[in-house]
PDB file of C-alpha atoms in Angstrom:
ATOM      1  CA  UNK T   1      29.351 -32.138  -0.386  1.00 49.00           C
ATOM      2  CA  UNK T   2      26.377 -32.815   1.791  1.00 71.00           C
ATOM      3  CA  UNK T   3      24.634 -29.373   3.732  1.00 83.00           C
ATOM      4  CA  UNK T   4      25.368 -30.180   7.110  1.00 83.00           C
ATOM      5  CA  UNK T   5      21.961 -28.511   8.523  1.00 81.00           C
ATOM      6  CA  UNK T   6      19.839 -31.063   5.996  1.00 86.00           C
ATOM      7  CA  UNK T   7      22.063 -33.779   7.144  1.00 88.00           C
ATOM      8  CA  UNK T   8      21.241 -33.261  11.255  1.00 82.00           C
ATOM      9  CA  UNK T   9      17.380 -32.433  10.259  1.00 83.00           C
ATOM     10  CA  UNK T  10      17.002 -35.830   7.940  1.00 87.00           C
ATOM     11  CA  UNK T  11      18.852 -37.549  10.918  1.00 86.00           C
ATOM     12  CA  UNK T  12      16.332 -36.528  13.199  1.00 82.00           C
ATOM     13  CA  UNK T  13      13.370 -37.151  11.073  1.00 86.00           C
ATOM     14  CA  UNK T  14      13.969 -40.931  10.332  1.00 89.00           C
ATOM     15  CA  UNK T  15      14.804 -41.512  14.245  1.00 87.00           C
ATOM     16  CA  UNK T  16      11.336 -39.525  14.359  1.00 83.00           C
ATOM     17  CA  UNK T  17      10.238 -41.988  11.575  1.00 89.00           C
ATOM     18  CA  UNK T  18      10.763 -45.088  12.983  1.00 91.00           C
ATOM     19  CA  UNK T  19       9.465 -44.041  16.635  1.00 89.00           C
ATOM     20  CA  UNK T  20       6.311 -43.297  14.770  1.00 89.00           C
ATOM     21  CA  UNK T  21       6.367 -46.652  13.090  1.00 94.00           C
ATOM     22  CA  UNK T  22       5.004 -50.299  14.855  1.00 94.00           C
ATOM     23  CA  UNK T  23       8.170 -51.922  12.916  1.00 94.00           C
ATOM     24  CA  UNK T  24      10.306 -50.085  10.190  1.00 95.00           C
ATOM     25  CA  UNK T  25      12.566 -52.430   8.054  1.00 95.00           C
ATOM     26  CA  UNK T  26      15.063 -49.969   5.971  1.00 96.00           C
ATOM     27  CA  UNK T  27      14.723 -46.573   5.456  1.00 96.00           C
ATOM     28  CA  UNK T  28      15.717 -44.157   2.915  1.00 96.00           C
ATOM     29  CA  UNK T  29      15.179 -40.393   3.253  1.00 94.00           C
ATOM     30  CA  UNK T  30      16.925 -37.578   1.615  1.00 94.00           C
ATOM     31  CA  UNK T  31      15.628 -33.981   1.914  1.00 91.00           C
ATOM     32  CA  UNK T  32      15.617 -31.113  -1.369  1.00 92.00           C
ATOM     33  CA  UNK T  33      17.234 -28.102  -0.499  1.00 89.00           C
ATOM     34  CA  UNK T  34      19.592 -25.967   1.432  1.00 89.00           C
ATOM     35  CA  UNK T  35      20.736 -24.548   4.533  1.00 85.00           C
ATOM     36  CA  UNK T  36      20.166 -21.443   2.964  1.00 87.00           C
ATOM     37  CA  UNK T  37      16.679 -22.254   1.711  1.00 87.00           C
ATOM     38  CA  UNK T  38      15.232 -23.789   4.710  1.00 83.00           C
ATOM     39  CA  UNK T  39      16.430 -20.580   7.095  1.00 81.00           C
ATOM     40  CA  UNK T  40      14.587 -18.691   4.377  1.00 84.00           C
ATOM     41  CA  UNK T  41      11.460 -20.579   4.938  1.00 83.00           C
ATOM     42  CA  UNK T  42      11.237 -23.260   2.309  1.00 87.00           C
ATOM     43  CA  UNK T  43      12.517 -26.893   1.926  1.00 88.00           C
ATOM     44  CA  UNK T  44      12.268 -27.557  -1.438  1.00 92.00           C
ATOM     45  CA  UNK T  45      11.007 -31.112  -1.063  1.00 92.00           C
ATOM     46  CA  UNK T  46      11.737 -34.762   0.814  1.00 93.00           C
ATOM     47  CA  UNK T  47      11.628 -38.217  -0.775  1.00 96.00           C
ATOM     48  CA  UNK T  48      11.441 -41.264   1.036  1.00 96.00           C
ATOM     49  CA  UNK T  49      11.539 -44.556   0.249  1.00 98.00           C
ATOM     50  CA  UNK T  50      10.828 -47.738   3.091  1.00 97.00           C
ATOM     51  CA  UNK T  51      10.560 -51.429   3.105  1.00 97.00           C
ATOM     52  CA  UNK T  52       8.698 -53.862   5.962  1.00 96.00           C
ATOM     53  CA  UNK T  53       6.862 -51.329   6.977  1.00 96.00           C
ATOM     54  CA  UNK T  54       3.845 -51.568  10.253  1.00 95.00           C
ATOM     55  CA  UNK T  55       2.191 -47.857  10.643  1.00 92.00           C
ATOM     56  CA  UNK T  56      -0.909 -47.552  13.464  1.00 92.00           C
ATOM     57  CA  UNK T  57      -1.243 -51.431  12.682  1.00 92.00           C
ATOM     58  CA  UNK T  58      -1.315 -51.379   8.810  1.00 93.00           C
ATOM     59  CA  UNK T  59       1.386 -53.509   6.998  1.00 95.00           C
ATOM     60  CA  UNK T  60       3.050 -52.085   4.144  1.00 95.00           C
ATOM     61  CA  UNK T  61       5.689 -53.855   1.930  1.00 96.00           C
ATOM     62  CA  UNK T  62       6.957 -50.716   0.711  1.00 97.00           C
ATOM     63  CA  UNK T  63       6.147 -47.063   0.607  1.00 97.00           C
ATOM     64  CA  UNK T  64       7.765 -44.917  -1.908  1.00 98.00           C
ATOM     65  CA  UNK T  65       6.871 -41.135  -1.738  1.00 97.00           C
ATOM     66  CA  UNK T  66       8.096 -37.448  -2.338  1.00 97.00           C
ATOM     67  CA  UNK T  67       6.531 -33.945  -1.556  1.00 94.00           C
ATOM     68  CA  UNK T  68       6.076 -31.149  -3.281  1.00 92.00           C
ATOM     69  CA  UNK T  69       7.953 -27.561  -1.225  1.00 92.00           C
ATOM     70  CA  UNK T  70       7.310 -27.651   2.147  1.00 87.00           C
ATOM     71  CA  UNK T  71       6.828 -24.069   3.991  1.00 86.00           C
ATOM     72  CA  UNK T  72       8.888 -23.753   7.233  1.00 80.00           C
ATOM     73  CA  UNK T  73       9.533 -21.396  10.251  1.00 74.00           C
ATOM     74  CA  UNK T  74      12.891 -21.625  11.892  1.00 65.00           C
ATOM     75  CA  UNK T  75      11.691 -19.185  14.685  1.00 64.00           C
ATOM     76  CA  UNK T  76       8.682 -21.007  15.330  1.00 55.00           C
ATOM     77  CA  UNK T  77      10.323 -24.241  16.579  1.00 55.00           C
ATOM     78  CA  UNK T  78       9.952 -24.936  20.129  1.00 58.00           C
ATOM     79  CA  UNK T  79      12.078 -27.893  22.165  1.00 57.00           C
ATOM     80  CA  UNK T  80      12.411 -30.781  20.850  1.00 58.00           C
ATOM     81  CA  UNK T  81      10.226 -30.016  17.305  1.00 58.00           C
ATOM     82  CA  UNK T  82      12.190 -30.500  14.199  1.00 59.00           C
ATOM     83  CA  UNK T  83       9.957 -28.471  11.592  1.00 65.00           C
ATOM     84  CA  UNK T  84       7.599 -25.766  12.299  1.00 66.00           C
ATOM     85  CA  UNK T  85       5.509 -25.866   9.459  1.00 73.00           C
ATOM     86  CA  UNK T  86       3.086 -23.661   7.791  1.00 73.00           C
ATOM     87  CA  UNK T  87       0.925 -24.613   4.964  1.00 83.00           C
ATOM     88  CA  UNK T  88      -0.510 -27.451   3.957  1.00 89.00           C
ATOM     89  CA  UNK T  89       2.124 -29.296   1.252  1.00 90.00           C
ATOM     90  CA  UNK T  90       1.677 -32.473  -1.271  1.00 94.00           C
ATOM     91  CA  UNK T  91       2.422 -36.205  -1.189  1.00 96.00           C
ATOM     92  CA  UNK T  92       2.376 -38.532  -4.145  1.00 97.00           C
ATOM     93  CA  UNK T  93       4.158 -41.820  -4.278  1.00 97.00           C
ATOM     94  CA  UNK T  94       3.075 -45.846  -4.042  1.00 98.00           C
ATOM     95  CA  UNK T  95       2.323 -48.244  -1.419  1.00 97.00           C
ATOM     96  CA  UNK T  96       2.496 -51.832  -1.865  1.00 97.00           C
ATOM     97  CA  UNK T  97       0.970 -54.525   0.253  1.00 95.00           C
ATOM     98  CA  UNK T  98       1.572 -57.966   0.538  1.00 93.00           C
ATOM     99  CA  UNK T  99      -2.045 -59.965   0.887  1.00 93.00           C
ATOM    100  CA  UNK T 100      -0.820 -62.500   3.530  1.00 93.00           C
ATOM    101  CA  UNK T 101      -0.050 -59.589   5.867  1.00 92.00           C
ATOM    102  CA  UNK T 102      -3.043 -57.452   4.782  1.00 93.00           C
ATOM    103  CA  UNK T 103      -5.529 -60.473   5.642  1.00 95.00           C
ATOM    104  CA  UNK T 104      -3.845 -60.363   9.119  1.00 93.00           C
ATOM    105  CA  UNK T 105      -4.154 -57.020   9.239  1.00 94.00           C
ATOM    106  CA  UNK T 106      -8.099 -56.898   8.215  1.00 95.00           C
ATOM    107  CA  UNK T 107      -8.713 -59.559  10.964  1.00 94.00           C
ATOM    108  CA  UNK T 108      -7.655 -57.549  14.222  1.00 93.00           C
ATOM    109  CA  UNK T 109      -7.856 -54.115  15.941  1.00 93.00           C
ATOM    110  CA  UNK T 110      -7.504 -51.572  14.775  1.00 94.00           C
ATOM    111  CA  UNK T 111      -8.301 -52.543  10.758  1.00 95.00           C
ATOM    112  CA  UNK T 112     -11.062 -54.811  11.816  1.00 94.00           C
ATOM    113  CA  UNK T 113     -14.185 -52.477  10.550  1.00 94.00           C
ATOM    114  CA  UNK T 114     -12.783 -52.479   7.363  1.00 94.00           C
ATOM    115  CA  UNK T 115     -12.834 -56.015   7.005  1.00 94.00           C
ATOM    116  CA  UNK T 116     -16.323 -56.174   8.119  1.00 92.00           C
ATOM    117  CA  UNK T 117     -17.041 -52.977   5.473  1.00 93.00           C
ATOM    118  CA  UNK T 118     -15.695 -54.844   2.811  1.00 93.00           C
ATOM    119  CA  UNK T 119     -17.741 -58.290   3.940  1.00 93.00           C
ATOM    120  CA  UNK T 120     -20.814 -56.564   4.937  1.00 94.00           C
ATOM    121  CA  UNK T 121     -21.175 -53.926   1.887  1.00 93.00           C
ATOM    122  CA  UNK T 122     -19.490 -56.502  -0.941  1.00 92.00           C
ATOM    123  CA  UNK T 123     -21.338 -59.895   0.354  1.00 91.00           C
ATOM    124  CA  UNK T 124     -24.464 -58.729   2.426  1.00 90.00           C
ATOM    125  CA  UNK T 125     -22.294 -61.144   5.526  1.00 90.00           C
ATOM    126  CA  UNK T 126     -20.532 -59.794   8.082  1.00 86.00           C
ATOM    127  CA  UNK T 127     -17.741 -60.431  10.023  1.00 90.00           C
ATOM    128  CA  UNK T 128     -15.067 -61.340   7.219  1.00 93.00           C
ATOM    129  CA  UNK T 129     -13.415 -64.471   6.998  1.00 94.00           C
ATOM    130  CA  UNK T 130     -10.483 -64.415   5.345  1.00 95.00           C
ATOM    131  CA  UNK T 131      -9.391 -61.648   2.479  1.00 95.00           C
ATOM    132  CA  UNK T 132      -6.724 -63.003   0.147  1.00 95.00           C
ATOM    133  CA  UNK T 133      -5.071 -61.885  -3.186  1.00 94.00           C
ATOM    134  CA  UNK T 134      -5.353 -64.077  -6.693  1.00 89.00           C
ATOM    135  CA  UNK T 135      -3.597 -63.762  -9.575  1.00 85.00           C
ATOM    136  CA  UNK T 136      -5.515 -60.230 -10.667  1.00 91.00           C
ATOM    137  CA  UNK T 137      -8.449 -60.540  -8.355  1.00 94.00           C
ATOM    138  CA  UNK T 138      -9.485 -59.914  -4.876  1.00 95.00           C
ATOM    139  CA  UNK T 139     -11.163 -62.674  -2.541  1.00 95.00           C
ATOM    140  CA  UNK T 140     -13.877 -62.284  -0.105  1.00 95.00           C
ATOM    141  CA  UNK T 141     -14.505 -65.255   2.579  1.00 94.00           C
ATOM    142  CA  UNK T 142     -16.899 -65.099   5.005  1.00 91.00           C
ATOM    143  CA  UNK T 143     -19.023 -67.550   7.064  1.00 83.00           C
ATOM    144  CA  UNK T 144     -22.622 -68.520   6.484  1.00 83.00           C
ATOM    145  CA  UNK T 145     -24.691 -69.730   9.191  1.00 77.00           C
ATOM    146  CA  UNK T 146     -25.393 -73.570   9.308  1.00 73.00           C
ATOM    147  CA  UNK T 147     -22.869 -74.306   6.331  1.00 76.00           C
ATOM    148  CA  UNK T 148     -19.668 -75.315   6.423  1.00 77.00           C
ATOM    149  CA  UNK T 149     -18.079 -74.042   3.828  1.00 84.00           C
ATOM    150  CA  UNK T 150     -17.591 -70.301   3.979  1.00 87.00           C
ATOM    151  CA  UNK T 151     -19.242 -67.771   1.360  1.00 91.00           C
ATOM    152  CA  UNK T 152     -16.480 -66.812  -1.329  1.00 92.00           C
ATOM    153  CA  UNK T 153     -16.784 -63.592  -3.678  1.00 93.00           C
ATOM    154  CA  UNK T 154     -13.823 -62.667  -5.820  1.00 94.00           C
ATOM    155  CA  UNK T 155     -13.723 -58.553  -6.955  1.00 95.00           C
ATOM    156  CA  UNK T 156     -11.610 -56.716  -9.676  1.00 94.00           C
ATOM    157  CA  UNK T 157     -10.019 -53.874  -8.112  1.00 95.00           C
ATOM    158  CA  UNK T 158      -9.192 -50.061  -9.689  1.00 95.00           C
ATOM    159  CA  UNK T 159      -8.832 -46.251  -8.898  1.00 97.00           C
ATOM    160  CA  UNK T 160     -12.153 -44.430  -9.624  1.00 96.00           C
ATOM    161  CA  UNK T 161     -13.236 -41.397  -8.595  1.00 95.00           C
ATOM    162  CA  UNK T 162     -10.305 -40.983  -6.284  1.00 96.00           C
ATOM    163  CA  UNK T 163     -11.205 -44.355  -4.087  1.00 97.00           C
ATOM    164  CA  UNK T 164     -11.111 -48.345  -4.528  1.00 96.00           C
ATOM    165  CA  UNK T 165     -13.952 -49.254  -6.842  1.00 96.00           C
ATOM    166  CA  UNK T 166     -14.475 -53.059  -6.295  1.00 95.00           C
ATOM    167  CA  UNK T 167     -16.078 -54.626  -9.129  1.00 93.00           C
ATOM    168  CA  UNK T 168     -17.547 -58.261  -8.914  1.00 93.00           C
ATOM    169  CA  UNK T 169     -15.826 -60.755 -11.238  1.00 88.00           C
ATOM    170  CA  UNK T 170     -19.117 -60.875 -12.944  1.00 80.00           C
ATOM    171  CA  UNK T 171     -19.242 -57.562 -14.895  1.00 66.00           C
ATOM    172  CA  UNK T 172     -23.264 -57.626 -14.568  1.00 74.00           C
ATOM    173  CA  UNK T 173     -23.132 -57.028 -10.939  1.00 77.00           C
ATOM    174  CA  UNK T 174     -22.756 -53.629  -9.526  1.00 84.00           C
ATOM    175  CA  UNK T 175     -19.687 -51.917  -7.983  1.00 90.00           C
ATOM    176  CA  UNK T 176     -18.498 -50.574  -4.507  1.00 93.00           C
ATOM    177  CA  UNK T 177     -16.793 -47.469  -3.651  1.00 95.00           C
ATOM    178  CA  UNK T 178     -14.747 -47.861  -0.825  1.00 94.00           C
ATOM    179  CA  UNK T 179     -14.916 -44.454   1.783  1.00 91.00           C
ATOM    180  CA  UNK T 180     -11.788 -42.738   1.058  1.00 91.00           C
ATOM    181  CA  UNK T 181      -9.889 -39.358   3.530  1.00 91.00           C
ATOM    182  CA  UNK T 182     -10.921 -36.379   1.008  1.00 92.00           C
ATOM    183  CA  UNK T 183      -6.984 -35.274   1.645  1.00 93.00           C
ATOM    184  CA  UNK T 184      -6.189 -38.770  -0.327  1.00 95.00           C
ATOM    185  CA  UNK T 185      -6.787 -39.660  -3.691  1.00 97.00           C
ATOM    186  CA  UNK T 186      -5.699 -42.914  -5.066  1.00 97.00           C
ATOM    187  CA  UNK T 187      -5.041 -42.591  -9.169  1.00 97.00           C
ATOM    188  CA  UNK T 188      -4.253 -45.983  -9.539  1.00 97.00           C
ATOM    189  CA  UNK T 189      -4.595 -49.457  -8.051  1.00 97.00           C
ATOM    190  CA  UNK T 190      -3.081 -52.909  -9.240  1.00 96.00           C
ATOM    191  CA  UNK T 191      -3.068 -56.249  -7.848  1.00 95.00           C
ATOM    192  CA  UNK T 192      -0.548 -59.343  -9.202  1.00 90.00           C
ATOM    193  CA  UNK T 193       1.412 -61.744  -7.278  1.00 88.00           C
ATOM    194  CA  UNK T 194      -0.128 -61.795  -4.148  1.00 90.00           C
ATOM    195  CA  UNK T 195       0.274 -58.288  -3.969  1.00 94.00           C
ATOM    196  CA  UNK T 196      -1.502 -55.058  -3.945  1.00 96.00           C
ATOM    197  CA  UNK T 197      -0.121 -51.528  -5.396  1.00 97.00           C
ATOM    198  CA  UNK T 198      -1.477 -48.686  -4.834  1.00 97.00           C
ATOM    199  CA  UNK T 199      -0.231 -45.269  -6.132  1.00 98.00           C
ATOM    200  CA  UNK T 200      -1.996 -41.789  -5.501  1.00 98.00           C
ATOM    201  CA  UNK T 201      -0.959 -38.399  -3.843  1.00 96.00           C
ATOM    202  CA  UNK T 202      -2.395 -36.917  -0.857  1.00 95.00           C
ATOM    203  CA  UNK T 203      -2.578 -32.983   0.873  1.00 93.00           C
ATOM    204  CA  UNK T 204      -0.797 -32.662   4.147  1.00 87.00           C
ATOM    205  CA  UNK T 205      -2.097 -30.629   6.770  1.00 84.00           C
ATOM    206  CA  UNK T 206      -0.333 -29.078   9.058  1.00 73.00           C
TER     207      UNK T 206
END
């Protein structure tokens, strides 16, 4: 039988959710615990899992994540808050992202600098072209004054040192760190099918 208090408070969190959320496909969230638990202070954990997903202008394809125990203070709520929380609390999980909707994304406010990063640190051009995803490798388009044909780089893509390291598809060339939030560390990055995965965990601050 479900606990009716976790059943009102996950309720209110994906209506929270998806008010947060430029456009939220389907949505999956089920919260660890008890009644019991979380009037003692502690909810043992939440999972979530999300498809079609737009957050602050990013596209995602799908997010997958769950938290480690989250620290809580019933008496602390004020109107219209759902958790009062307490300590900072672990994420880990995957994102996905499909590259037609990423090179979109990489082309307008508010992603725009990183597509110029990318262009200006991984091709010495700047703005970016065009960013798409083949086969295993990552492509890099960007215009060149008085040609017409645009400047094309194509980049190997992994986790390292808790960032994206770009490599060049020539190995001799060197690689690119890409700036990464300190509270998020990527473990592990993938890209096939026109798609890129991404999986990692992150500290949440209250």
């Amino acid at each position: 039988m479900a606990d009716p208090l976790l059943t009102v408070l996950a309720g209110a969190l994906r209506l929270w959710i998806r008010s947060r959320c430029d456009r939220l496909g389907s949505l999956e969230l089920h919260l660890n615990g008890s009644s019991w638990s979380l009037l003692r202070g502690r909810l043992d954990g939440v999972s979530l899992n999300a498809r079609d997903v737009c957050f602050q202008g990013l596209p995602l394809q799908s997010v997958a994540l769950c938290s480690g125990p989250i620290a809580v203070d019933m008496k602390l709520l004020t109107p219209g808050q759902m958790l009062a929380l307490q300590q900072p609390f672990q994420v880990e999980g995957e994102v996905s992202f499909n590259g037609r909707q990423l090179n979109s994304a990489v082309l307008a406010e508010p992603w725009r600098w990183l597509g110029d990063w990318m262009a200006e640190q991984l091709m010495g051009l700047s703005p970016l072209g065009a960013l798409s995803i083949e086969e295993n490798l990552i492509e890099l388009h960007a215009v060149v004054a008085a040609h017409q044909d645009p400047a094309r780089r194509r980049f190997r893509l992994n986790a390292e040192q808790g960032t994206l390291c770009f490599r060049p598809e020539t190995a001799d060339e060197p690689c690119m760190l890409l700036p990464m939030d300190p509270a998020i560390r990527i473990e592990h990055a993938q890209l096939f099918a026109g798609q890129l995965v991404l999986k990692g965990h992150s500290t949440v601050t209250p």
